PDB file of C-alpha atoms and ligand atoms in Angstrom:
ATOM      1  CA  MET A   1      -6.804  -8.989  10.650  1.00  0.00           C
ATOM      2  CA  ILE A   2      -5.209  -8.236   7.277  1.00  0.00           C
ATOM      3  CA  GLY A   3      -6.178  -5.353   5.002  1.00  0.00           C
ATOM      4  CA  VAL A   4      -5.710  -5.490   1.236  1.00  0.00           C
ATOM      5  CA  ILE A   5      -5.470  -2.291  -0.790  1.00  0.00           C
ATOM      6  CA  GLY A   6      -5.792  -2.786  -4.504  1.00  0.00           C
ATOM      7  CA  GLY A   7      -8.048  -2.580  -7.465  1.00  0.00           C
ATOM      8  CA  SER A   8     -11.712  -3.406  -7.168  1.00  0.00           C
ATOM      9  CA  GLY A   9     -12.902  -6.878  -8.039  1.00  0.00           C
ATOM     10  CA  LEU A  10     -10.115  -8.739  -6.268  1.00  0.00           C
ATOM     11  CA  TYR A  11     -12.635 -10.398  -3.972  1.00  0.00           C
ATOM     12  CA  GLU A  12     -14.875 -11.534  -6.816  1.00  0.00           C
ATOM     13  CA  ILE A  13     -13.633 -15.100  -6.733  1.00  0.00           C
ATOM     14  CA  ASP A  14     -15.140 -18.418  -5.650  1.00  0.00           C
ATOM     15  CA  ASP A  15     -12.794 -19.051  -2.736  1.00  0.00           C
ATOM     16  CA  ILE A  16     -13.256 -15.552  -1.293  1.00  0.00           C
ATOM     17  CA  LYS A  17     -16.645 -15.086   0.385  1.00  0.00           C
ATOM     18  CA  VAL A  18     -17.871 -11.579   1.114  1.00  0.00           C
ATOM     19  CA  VAL A  19     -19.084 -11.451   4.725  1.00  0.00           C
ATOM     20  CA  ASP A  20     -19.937  -7.762   5.115  1.00  0.00           C
ATOM     21  CA  THR A  21     -19.435  -4.305   3.653  1.00  0.00           C
ATOM     22  CA  VAL A  22     -18.719  -1.366   5.949  1.00  0.00           C
ATOM     23  CA  GLU A  23     -19.077   2.311   5.150  1.00  0.00           C
ATOM     24  CA  LEU A  24     -17.342   4.556   7.656  1.00  0.00           C
ATOM     25  CA  SER A  25     -16.062   8.062   8.187  1.00  0.00           C
ATOM     26  CA  THR A  26     -12.923   9.143  10.016  1.00  0.00           C
ATOM     27  CA  PRO A  27     -11.583  12.322  11.659  1.00  0.00           C
ATOM     28  CA  PHE A  28      -9.681  12.764   8.366  1.00  0.00           C
ATOM     29  CA  GLY A  29     -12.690  12.509   6.081  1.00  0.00           C
ATOM     30  CA  ASN A  30     -14.086   9.632   4.054  1.00  0.00           C
ATOM     31  CA  PRO A  31     -12.148   6.637   2.712  1.00  0.00           C
ATOM     32  CA  SER A  32     -12.100   5.948  -1.040  1.00  0.00           C
ATOM     33  CA  ASP A  33     -14.928   3.408  -0.812  1.00  0.00           C
ATOM     34  CA  LYS A  34     -16.752   0.942   1.411  1.00  0.00           C
ATOM     35  CA  TYR A  35     -14.545  -1.697   3.036  1.00  0.00           C
ATOM     36  CA  VAL A  36     -15.389  -5.258   2.000  1.00  0.00           C
ATOM     37  CA  ILE A  37     -14.874  -7.862   4.693  1.00  0.00           C
ATOM     38  CA  ALA A  38     -14.293 -11.318   3.258  1.00  0.00           C
ATOM     39  CA  ASP A  39     -13.468 -14.834   4.310  1.00  0.00           C
ATOM     40  CA  VAL A  40     -10.379 -16.158   2.519  1.00  0.00           C
ATOM     41  CA  LYS A  41     -10.089 -19.901   3.179  1.00  0.00           C
ATOM     42  CA  GLY A  42     -11.118 -19.343   6.811  1.00  0.00           C
ATOM     43  CA  SER A  43      -9.130 -16.120   7.379  1.00  0.00           C
ATOM     44  CA  LYS A  44     -10.838 -12.746   7.565  1.00  0.00           C
ATOM     45  CA  ALA A  45      -9.535  -9.954   5.341  1.00  0.00           C
ATOM     46  CA  VAL A  46     -10.682  -6.398   4.596  1.00  0.00           C
ATOM     47  CA  PHE A  47     -10.451  -5.098   1.026  1.00  0.00           C
ATOM     48  CA  LEU A  48     -10.397  -1.464  -0.103  1.00  0.00           C
ATOM     49  CA  PRO A  49     -10.039  -0.209  -3.693  1.00  0.00           C
ATOM     50  CA  ARG A  50      -7.550   2.643  -3.401  1.00  0.00           C
ATOM     51  CA  HIS A  51      -9.029   4.725  -6.227  1.00  0.00           C
ATOM     52  CA  GLY A  52     -12.653   4.136  -5.189  1.00  0.00           C
ATOM     53  CA  LYS A  53     -15.481   2.623  -7.149  1.00  0.00           C
ATOM     54  CA  GLY A  54     -15.016   3.138 -10.895  1.00  0.00           C
ATOM     55  CA  HIS A  55     -11.516   4.539 -10.282  1.00  0.00           C
ATOM     56  CA  LYS A  56     -12.816   7.997  -9.362  1.00  0.00           C
ATOM     57  CA  TYR A  57      -9.864   9.420  -7.376  1.00  0.00           C
ATOM     58  CA  PRO A  58      -6.560  10.280  -9.104  1.00  0.00           C
ATOM     59  CA  PRO A  59      -3.429   9.381  -7.091  1.00  0.00           C
ATOM     60  CA  HIS A  60      -2.829  12.907  -5.742  1.00  0.00           C
ATOM     61  CA  LEU A  61      -6.430  13.254  -4.510  1.00  0.00           C
ATOM     62  CA  ILE A  62      -6.824   9.909  -2.726  1.00  0.00           C
ATOM     63  CA  ASN A  63      -7.588  10.418   0.956  1.00  0.00           C
ATOM     64  CA  TYR A  64      -4.752   8.170   2.131  1.00  0.00           C
ATOM     65  CA  ARG A  65      -5.214   9.177   5.780  1.00  0.00           C
ATOM     66  CA  ALA A  66      -8.903   8.247   5.798  1.00  0.00           C
ATOM     67  CA  ASN A  67      -8.163   4.943   4.022  1.00  0.00           C
ATOM     68  CA  ILE A  68      -5.525   3.902   6.560  1.00  0.00           C
ATOM     69  CA  TRP A  69      -7.443   5.238   9.555  1.00  0.00           C
ATOM     70  CA  GLY A  70     -10.487   3.219   8.447  1.00  0.00           C
ATOM     71  CA  PHE A  71      -8.372   0.059   8.514  1.00  0.00           C
ATOM     72  CA  ARG A  72      -7.309   0.895  12.077  1.00  0.00           C
ATOM     73  CA  LYS A  73     -10.949   1.352  13.091  1.00  0.00           C
ATOM     74  CA  LEU A  74     -11.776  -2.082  11.682  1.00  0.00           C
ATOM     75  CA  GLY A  75      -8.980  -3.793  13.624  1.00  0.00           C
ATOM     76  CA  VAL A  76      -6.492  -4.246  10.785  1.00  0.00           C
ATOM     77  CA  ASN A  77      -2.897  -4.733  12.020  1.00  0.00           C
ATOM     78  CA  LYS A  78      -1.230  -5.603   8.684  1.00  0.00           C
ATOM     79  CA  ILE A  79      -1.683  -4.454   5.107  1.00  0.00           C
ATOM     80  CA  LEU A  80      -0.870  -5.900   1.697  1.00  0.00           C
ATOM     81  CA  SER A  81      -0.797  -3.082  -0.835  1.00  0.00           C
ATOM     82  CA  ILE A  82      -1.080  -3.968  -4.533  1.00  0.00           C
ATOM     83  CA  SER A  83      -0.262  -1.443  -7.237  1.00  0.00           C
ATOM     84  CA  ALA A  84       0.644  -0.928 -10.881  1.00  0.00           C
ATOM     85  CA  VAL A  85       4.079   0.502 -11.692  1.00  0.00           C
ATOM     86  CA  GLY A  86       6.270   1.402 -14.612  1.00  0.00           C
ATOM     87  CA  GLY A  87       9.545  -0.527 -14.938  1.00  0.00           C
ATOM     88  CA  ILE A  88      12.753   1.537 -14.819  1.00  0.00           C
ATOM     89  CA  ASN A  89      15.325  -1.200 -14.226  1.00  0.00           C
ATOM     90  CA  PRO A  90      15.850  -2.874 -17.620  1.00  0.00           C
ATOM     91  CA  VAL A  91      15.702  -6.351 -16.071  1.00  0.00           C
ATOM     92  CA  LEU A  92      12.004  -5.761 -15.388  1.00  0.00           C
ATOM     93  CA  LYS A  93       9.454  -6.756 -18.010  1.00  0.00           C
ATOM     94  CA  PRO A  94       5.736  -5.936 -18.170  1.00  0.00           C
ATOM     95  CA  GLY A  95       3.884  -8.573 -16.151  1.00  0.00           C
ATOM     96  CA  ASP A  96       6.625  -9.075 -13.553  1.00  0.00           C
ATOM     97  CA  PHE A  97       5.740  -8.921  -9.865  1.00  0.00           C
ATOM     98  CA  VAL A  98       7.934  -6.805  -7.598  1.00  0.00           C
ATOM     99  CA  ILE A  99       8.351  -6.918  -3.808  1.00  0.00           C
ATOM    100  CA  VAL A 100       9.261  -3.393  -2.730  1.00  0.00           C
ATOM    101  CA  GLU A 101      12.185  -2.830  -0.365  1.00  0.00           C
ATOM    102  CA  GLN A 102      12.682   0.974  -0.324  1.00  0.00           C
ATOM    103  CA  PHE A 103      10.990   4.105  -1.586  1.00  0.00           C
ATOM    104  CA  LEU A 104      12.000   7.516  -2.918  1.00  0.00           C
ATOM    105  CA  ASP A 105       9.439  10.253  -2.342  1.00  0.00           C
ATOM    106  CA  PHE A 106       8.876  12.797  -5.122  1.00  0.00           C
ATOM    107  CA  THR A 107       5.308  13.652  -4.137  1.00  0.00           C
ATOM    108  CA  LYS A 108       4.435  17.302  -3.578  1.00  0.00           C
ATOM    109  CA  SER A 109       0.986  18.033  -2.239  1.00  0.00           C
ATOM    110  CA  ARG A 110      -0.307  15.251  -0.004  1.00  0.00           C
ATOM    111  CA  PRO A 111      -1.124  15.172   3.718  1.00  0.00           C
ATOM    112  CA  VAL A 112       1.710  12.995   4.998  1.00  0.00           C
ATOM    113  CA  SER A 113       1.100  12.466   8.714  1.00  0.00           C
ATOM    114  CA  PHE A 114      -1.574  11.793  11.328  1.00  0.00           C
ATOM    115  CA  TYR A 115       0.459  13.712  13.892  1.00  0.00           C
ATOM    116  CA  GLU A 116       0.072  17.395  13.155  1.00  0.00           C
ATOM    117  CA  GLY A 117       0.934  18.943  16.522  1.00  0.00           C
ATOM    118  CA  ILE A 118      -1.558  21.640  17.460  1.00  0.00           C
ATOM    119  CA  PHE A 119      -3.604  20.748  14.379  1.00  0.00           C
ATOM    120  CA  SER A 120      -3.953  17.069  15.391  1.00  0.00           C
ATOM    121  CA  LYS A 121      -7.362  15.429  15.412  1.00  0.00           C
ATOM    122  CA  ASP A 122      -8.618  13.406  18.380  1.00  0.00           C
ATOM    123  CA  ASP A 123      -8.328   9.644  18.132  1.00  0.00           C
ATOM    124  CA  ASP A 124     -11.856   8.276  17.613  1.00  0.00           C
ATOM    125  CA  THR A 125     -10.954   4.622  18.207  1.00  0.00           C
ATOM    126  CA  ASP A 126     -11.325   2.432  21.316  1.00  0.00           C
ATOM    127  CA  TYR A 127      -7.642   1.486  21.475  1.00  0.00           C
ATOM    128  CA  ASP A 128      -5.412   2.338  24.394  1.00  0.00           C
ATOM    129  CA  ASP A 129      -2.071   2.706  22.614  1.00  0.00           C
ATOM    130  CA  LEU A 130       0.690   5.131  21.662  1.00  0.00           C
ATOM    131  CA  VAL A 131      -1.224   6.268  18.576  1.00  0.00           C
ATOM    132  CA  LYS A 132      -4.081   7.436  20.774  1.00  0.00           C
ATOM    133  CA  GLU A 133      -1.737   8.978  23.342  1.00  0.00           C
ATOM    134  CA  TYR A 134       0.303  10.914  20.746  1.00  0.00           C
ATOM    135  CA  MET A 135      -2.753  12.137  18.864  1.00  0.00           C
ATOM    136  CA  ASN A 136      -4.737  13.157  21.914  1.00  0.00           C
ATOM    137  CA  THR A 137      -1.777  15.013  23.414  1.00  0.00           C
ATOM    138  CA  LYS A 138      -1.079  16.683  20.045  1.00  0.00           C
ATOM    139  CA  ARG A 139       2.502  15.499  19.834  1.00  0.00           C
ATOM    140  CA  VAL A 140       4.878  15.926  16.908  1.00  0.00           C
ATOM    141  CA  VAL A 141       6.084  12.477  15.808  1.00  0.00           C
ATOM    142  CA  HIS A 142       9.021  11.523  13.577  1.00  0.00           C
ATOM    143  CA  ILE A 143       8.855   7.830  12.700  1.00  0.00           C
ATOM    144  CA  ASP A 144      11.855   5.822  11.545  1.00  0.00           C
ATOM    145  CA  VAL A 145      11.558   4.588   7.939  1.00  0.00           C
ATOM    146  CA  THR A 146      15.047   3.173   7.459  1.00  0.00           C
ATOM    147  CA  SER A 147      13.354  -0.066   6.353  1.00  0.00           C
ATOM    148  CA  PRO A 148       9.751   0.941   5.720  1.00  0.00           C
ATOM    149  CA  PHE A 149       8.326  -2.482   4.857  1.00  0.00           C
ATOM    150  CA  CYS A 150       7.575  -5.396   7.197  1.00  0.00           C
ATOM    151  CA  SER A 151      10.378  -7.964   6.957  1.00  0.00           C
ATOM    152  CA  PHE A 152       8.060 -10.755   8.146  1.00  0.00           C
ATOM    153  CA  MET A 153       5.431 -10.063   5.472  1.00  0.00           C
ATOM    154  CA  LYS A 154       8.106  -9.639   2.769  1.00  0.00           C
ATOM    155  CA  LYS A 155       9.459 -13.107   3.554  1.00  0.00           C
ATOM    156  CA  LYS A 156       5.966 -14.642   3.369  1.00  0.00           C
ATOM    157  CA  LEU A 157       5.257 -12.916   0.061  1.00  0.00           C
ATOM    158  CA  ASP A 158       8.587 -14.061  -1.328  1.00  0.00           C
ATOM    159  CA  THR A 159       7.738 -17.663  -0.423  1.00  0.00           C
ATOM    160  CA  VAL A 160       4.281 -17.460  -2.024  1.00  0.00           C
ATOM    161  CA  LEU A 161       5.595 -15.973  -5.291  1.00  0.00           C
ATOM    162  CA  LYS A 162       8.412 -18.515  -5.437  1.00  0.00           C
ATOM    163  CA  ASP A 163       6.063 -21.463  -4.730  1.00  0.00           C
ATOM    164  CA  LYS A 164       3.668 -20.271  -7.436  1.00  0.00           C
ATOM    165  CA  GLY A 165       6.516 -20.024  -9.952  1.00  0.00           C
ATOM    166  CA  PHE A 166       5.576 -16.456 -10.889  1.00  0.00           C
ATOM    167  CA  SER A 167       8.143 -14.132 -12.472  1.00  0.00           C
ATOM    168  CA  TYR A 168       9.152 -11.642  -9.760  1.00  0.00           C
ATOM    169  CA  VAL A 169      11.998  -9.639  -8.285  1.00  0.00           C
ATOM    170  CA  LYS A 170      12.547  -8.404  -4.745  1.00  0.00           C
ATOM    171  CA  ASN A 171      14.671  -5.707  -3.053  1.00  0.00           C
ATOM    172  CA  ALA A 172      13.317  -3.058  -5.416  1.00  0.00           C
ATOM    173  CA  THR A 173      13.259   0.717  -4.927  1.00  0.00           C
ATOM    174  CA  TYR A 174       9.942   2.403  -5.817  1.00  0.00           C
ATOM    175  CA  VAL A 175      10.026   6.093  -6.695  1.00  0.00           C
ATOM    176  CA  THR A 176       6.713   7.800  -5.970  1.00  0.00           C
ATOM    177  CA  THR A 177       5.777  10.681  -8.276  1.00  0.00           C
ATOM    178  CA  GLU A 178       2.986  13.177  -7.735  1.00  0.00           C
ATOM    179  CA  GLY A 179       1.092  12.472 -10.954  1.00  0.00           C
ATOM    180  CA  PRO A 180      -1.414  12.310 -12.348  1.00  0.00           C
ATOM    181  CA  ARG A 181       0.735  12.991 -15.407  1.00  0.00           C
ATOM    182  CA  LEU A 182       3.281  10.362 -16.351  1.00  0.00           C
ATOM    183  CA  GLU A 183       7.007  11.155 -16.256  1.00  0.00           C
ATOM    184  CA  THR A 184       9.342  12.676 -18.824  1.00  0.00           C
ATOM    185  CA  ALA A 185      12.150  10.524 -20.216  1.00  0.00           C
ATOM    186  CA  ALA A 186      14.617  12.841 -18.423  1.00  0.00           C
ATOM    187  CA  GLU A 187      12.869  12.299 -15.080  1.00  0.00           C
ATOM    188  CA  ILE A 188      13.024   8.527 -15.501  1.00  0.00           C
ATOM    189  CA  LYS A 189      16.717   8.764 -16.409  1.00  0.00           C
ATOM    190  CA  ALA A 190      17.318  10.813 -13.251  1.00  0.00           C
ATOM    191  CA  PHE A 191      15.288   8.387 -11.103  1.00  0.00           C
ATOM    192  CA  SER A 192      17.326   5.530 -12.556  1.00  0.00           C
ATOM    193  CA  LEU A 193      20.583   7.284 -11.611  1.00  0.00           C
ATOM    194  CA  LEU A 194      19.168   7.701  -8.090  1.00  0.00           C
ATOM    195  CA  GLY A 195      18.670   3.945  -7.801  1.00  0.00           C
ATOM    196  CA  SER A 196      14.972   3.534  -8.632  1.00  0.00           C
ATOM    197  CA  ASP A 197      13.768   0.251 -10.132  1.00  0.00           C
ATOM    198  CA  ILE A 198      10.074   1.070 -10.505  1.00  0.00           C
ATOM    199  CA  VAL A 199       7.854   4.150 -10.616  1.00  0.00           C
ATOM    200  CA  GLY A 200       4.327   4.668  -9.346  1.00  0.00           C
ATOM    201  CA  MET A 201       2.121   7.345  -7.813  1.00  0.00           C
ATOM    202  CA  THR A 202       0.576   5.834  -4.679  1.00  0.00           C
ATOM    203  CA  LEU A 203       3.014   4.086  -2.328  1.00  0.00           C
ATOM    204  CA  VAL A 204       3.853   7.317  -0.499  1.00  0.00           C
ATOM    205  CA  PRO A 205       2.200   8.357   1.764  1.00  0.00           C
ATOM    206  CA  GLU A 206       0.283   5.045   2.060  1.00  0.00           C
ATOM    207  CA  VAL A 207       3.110   3.061   3.671  1.00  0.00           C
ATOM    208  CA  VAL A 208       4.200   5.981   5.859  1.00  0.00           C
ATOM    209  CA  LEU A 209       0.711   6.475   7.281  1.00  0.00           C
ATOM    210  CA  ALA A 210       0.271   2.766   7.985  1.00  0.00           C
ATOM    211  CA  ARG A 211       3.607   2.747   9.795  1.00  0.00           C
ATOM    212  CA  GLU A 212       2.542   5.776  11.841  1.00  0.00           C
ATOM    213  CA  LEU A 213      -0.326   3.629  13.156  1.00  0.00           C
ATOM    214  CA  ASN A 214       1.857   0.621  13.951  1.00  0.00           C
ATOM    215  CA  ILE A 215       0.400  -1.342  11.040  1.00  0.00           C
ATOM    216  CA  HIS A 216       2.717  -3.861   9.342  1.00  0.00           C
ATOM    217  CA  PHE A 217       2.880  -3.107   5.619  1.00  0.00           C
ATOM    218  CA  VAL A 218       4.100  -4.932   2.524  1.00  0.00           C
ATOM    219  CA  ALA A 219       3.890  -3.741  -1.089  1.00  0.00           C
ATOM    220  CA  LEU A 220       3.433  -5.947  -4.144  1.00  0.00           C
ATOM    221  CA  SER A 221       3.721  -4.146  -7.458  1.00  0.00           C
ATOM    222  CA  VAL A 222       2.941  -5.310 -10.967  1.00  0.00           C
ATOM    223  CA  VAL A 223       5.032  -3.889 -13.807  1.00  0.00           C
ATOM    224  CA  THR A 224       2.448  -2.753 -16.365  1.00  0.00           C
ATOM    225  CA  ASN A 225       4.731  -0.902 -18.789  1.00  0.00           C
ATOM    226  CA  PRO A 226       8.334   0.130 -19.371  1.00  0.00           C
ATOM    227  CA  ALA A 227       8.671   3.622 -17.809  1.00  0.00           C
ATOM    228  CA  ALA A 228       8.886   6.735 -20.028  1.00  0.00           C
ATOM    229  CA  GLY A 229      11.813   6.706 -22.452  1.00  0.00           C
ATOM    230  CA  ILE A 230      12.913   3.146 -21.565  1.00  0.00           C
ATOM    231  CA  VAL A 231      11.744   1.739 -24.891  1.00  0.00           C
ATOM    232  CA  GLY A 232      10.887   5.068 -26.471  1.00  0.00           C
ATOM    233  CA  GLU A 233       7.193   4.518 -27.029  1.00  0.00           C
ATOM    234  CA  ARG A 234       4.275   6.673 -25.902  1.00  0.00           C
ATOM    235  CA  LEU A 235       2.646   5.449 -22.664  1.00  0.00           C
ATOM    236  CA  THR A 236      -1.084   4.975 -22.216  1.00  0.00           C
ATOM    237  CA  SER A 237      -3.446   4.237 -19.320  1.00  0.00           C
ATOM    238  CA  LYS A 238      -4.936   1.570 -21.584  1.00  0.00           C
ATOM    239  CA  GLU A 239      -1.809  -0.608 -21.392  1.00  0.00           C
ATOM    240  CA  VAL A 240      -1.708  -0.204 -17.595  1.00  0.00           C
ATOM    241  CA  VAL A 241      -5.342  -1.279 -17.185  1.00  0.00           C
ATOM    242  CA  GLU A 242      -4.984  -4.148 -19.669  1.00  0.00           C
ATOM    243  CA  MET A 243      -1.939  -5.554 -17.877  1.00  0.00           C
ATOM    244  CA  MET A 244      -3.670  -5.345 -14.478  1.00  0.00           C
ATOM    245  CA  HIS A 245      -6.636  -7.252 -15.941  1.00  0.00           C
ATOM    246  CA  ARG A 246      -4.292  -9.828 -17.396  1.00  0.00           C
ATOM    247  CA  LYS A 247      -2.597 -10.305 -14.013  1.00  0.00           C
ATOM    248  CA  ASN A 248      -5.866 -10.499 -12.062  1.00  0.00           C
ATOM    249  CA  GLN A 249      -5.961 -14.300 -11.831  1.00  0.00           C
ATOM    250  CA  GLU A 250      -2.362 -14.481 -10.629  1.00  0.00           C
ATOM    251  CA  ILE A 251      -2.973 -11.745  -8.054  1.00  0.00           C
ATOM    252  CA  LYS A 252      -5.964 -13.713  -6.754  1.00  0.00           C
ATOM    253  CA  GLN A 253      -3.802 -16.826  -6.461  1.00  0.00           C
ATOM    254  CA  VAL A 254      -1.285 -14.824  -4.445  1.00  0.00           C
ATOM    255  CA  LEU A 255      -4.075 -13.605  -2.150  1.00  0.00           C
ATOM    256  CA  LEU A 256      -5.435 -17.115  -1.613  1.00  0.00           C
ATOM    257  CA  ASP A 257      -2.023 -18.348  -0.490  1.00  0.00           C
ATOM    258  CA  PHE A 258      -0.750 -15.262   1.264  1.00  0.00           C
ATOM    259  CA  ILE A 259      -3.729 -14.238   3.413  1.00  0.00           C
ATOM    260  CA  PRO A 260      -4.214 -17.519   5.337  1.00  0.00           C
ATOM    261  CA  ASN A 261      -0.434 -17.763   5.785  1.00  0.00           C
ATOM    262  CA  VAL A 262       0.309 -14.377   7.373  1.00  0.00           C
ATOM    263  CA  THR A 263      -0.222 -15.204  10.988  1.00  0.00           C
ATOM    264  CA  ASP A 264       0.514 -12.756  13.803  1.00  0.00           C
ATOM    265  CA  ASN A 265       3.765 -14.339  15.012  1.00  0.00           C
ATOM    266  CA  PHE A 266       5.779 -11.399  13.666  1.00  0.00           C
ATOM    267  CA  ASP A 267       9.555 -11.405  14.002  1.00  0.00           C
ATOM    268  CA  CYS A 268       9.969  -7.828  12.743  1.00  0.00           C
ATOM    269  CA  SER A 269      10.407  -4.482  14.483  1.00  0.00           C
ATOM    270  CA  CYS A 270       7.350  -2.714  12.992  1.00  0.00           C
ATOM    271  CA  GLU A 271       5.552  -2.524  16.331  1.00  0.00           C
ATOM    272  CA  GLU A 272       8.423  -0.595  17.935  1.00  0.00           C
ATOM    273  CA  VAL A 273       8.177   2.268  15.483  1.00  0.00           C
ATOM    274  CA  LEU A 274       6.353   4.662  17.820  1.00  0.00           C
ATOM    275  CA  LEU A 275       8.586   4.102  20.850  1.00  0.00           C
ATOM    276  CA  ASP A 276      10.519   7.328  21.585  1.00  0.00           C
ATOM    277  CA  ALA A 277       9.305   8.751  18.255  1.00  0.00           C
ATOM    278  CA  ALA A 278       7.455  11.754  19.736  1.00  0.00           C
ATOM    279  CA  ILE A 279       9.060  15.043  20.716  1.00  0.00           C
TER     280      ILE A 279
HETATM  281  N1  HPA B   1       4.593   5.886 -14.102  1.00  0.00           N
HETATM  282  C1  HPA B   1       3.915   6.182 -12.976  1.00  0.00           C
HETATM  283  N2  HPA B   1       2.963   5.401 -12.488  1.00  0.00           N
HETATM  284  C2  HPA B   1       2.669   4.261 -13.142  1.00  0.00           C
HETATM  285  C3  HPA B   1       3.325   3.909 -14.340  1.00  0.00           C
HETATM  286  C4  HPA B   1       4.346   4.752 -14.835  1.00  0.00           C
HETATM  287  O1  HPA B   1       4.975   4.502 -15.886  1.00  0.00           O
HETATM  288  N3  HPA B   1       2.793   2.712 -14.747  1.00  0.00           N
HETATM  289  C5  HPA B   1       1.839   2.380 -13.829  1.00  0.00           C
HETATM  290  N4  HPA B   1       1.760   3.303 -12.852  1.00  0.00           N
END
């Protein structure tokens, strides 16, 4: 089953029927909100608003581990993550979609792994897999993130965006900042020199944690504003929220096409990530 992480309200649409809502807890605490299980043209999907109901958690205080662990408990094996970003690469304009290819991690204070050696929690799921084995034996695990995103899901997303005729770019590098403050113009200049195309505050550790649980992961970003100093104007949360509202219909169209089309005949290497990864 597919999980969708994004803003709330994405499932409020005629062709998406809510089947159930599930409130759960995890060994890592509580997820941001209830999970909404929905039927999307005959395919089941689970939705979770990353920031919780009414946007109550700032990026650095989101319980990313609980959110991802909750998806595992519900049987999710692949995730589409939707987020707002600032555009650093001058080819990007507000409103563009971006398929993420790489990340840079400038976060500072977030729990980043499920595998914490002697501090590990017991696996509370029914699965019999390497995740359970590594957690229950309190192993230290170093996963490969050379290519952190699922190549199979990226291809599907590319096809959907192309077929819809939406303005998008792929192969982008997302720099993750700690937030919640926005960046200085000097930081954005430095991130640009390092090869960043877009900037946001949530992709890390979300993708890393999903990968640690063998979950395929793809990230779709929406450019809501030029990043700090790019056009020289002051940035506001208002413009971010307004652009996400404006893109809501297009995001829903992407979901309606993408979800029924991501079958489980993966041709990627995501499911090998835990092999020989533990010390
Ligand atoms: N910086 C960081 N995060 C963001 C931005 C930005 O400019 N826009 C939307 N999310």
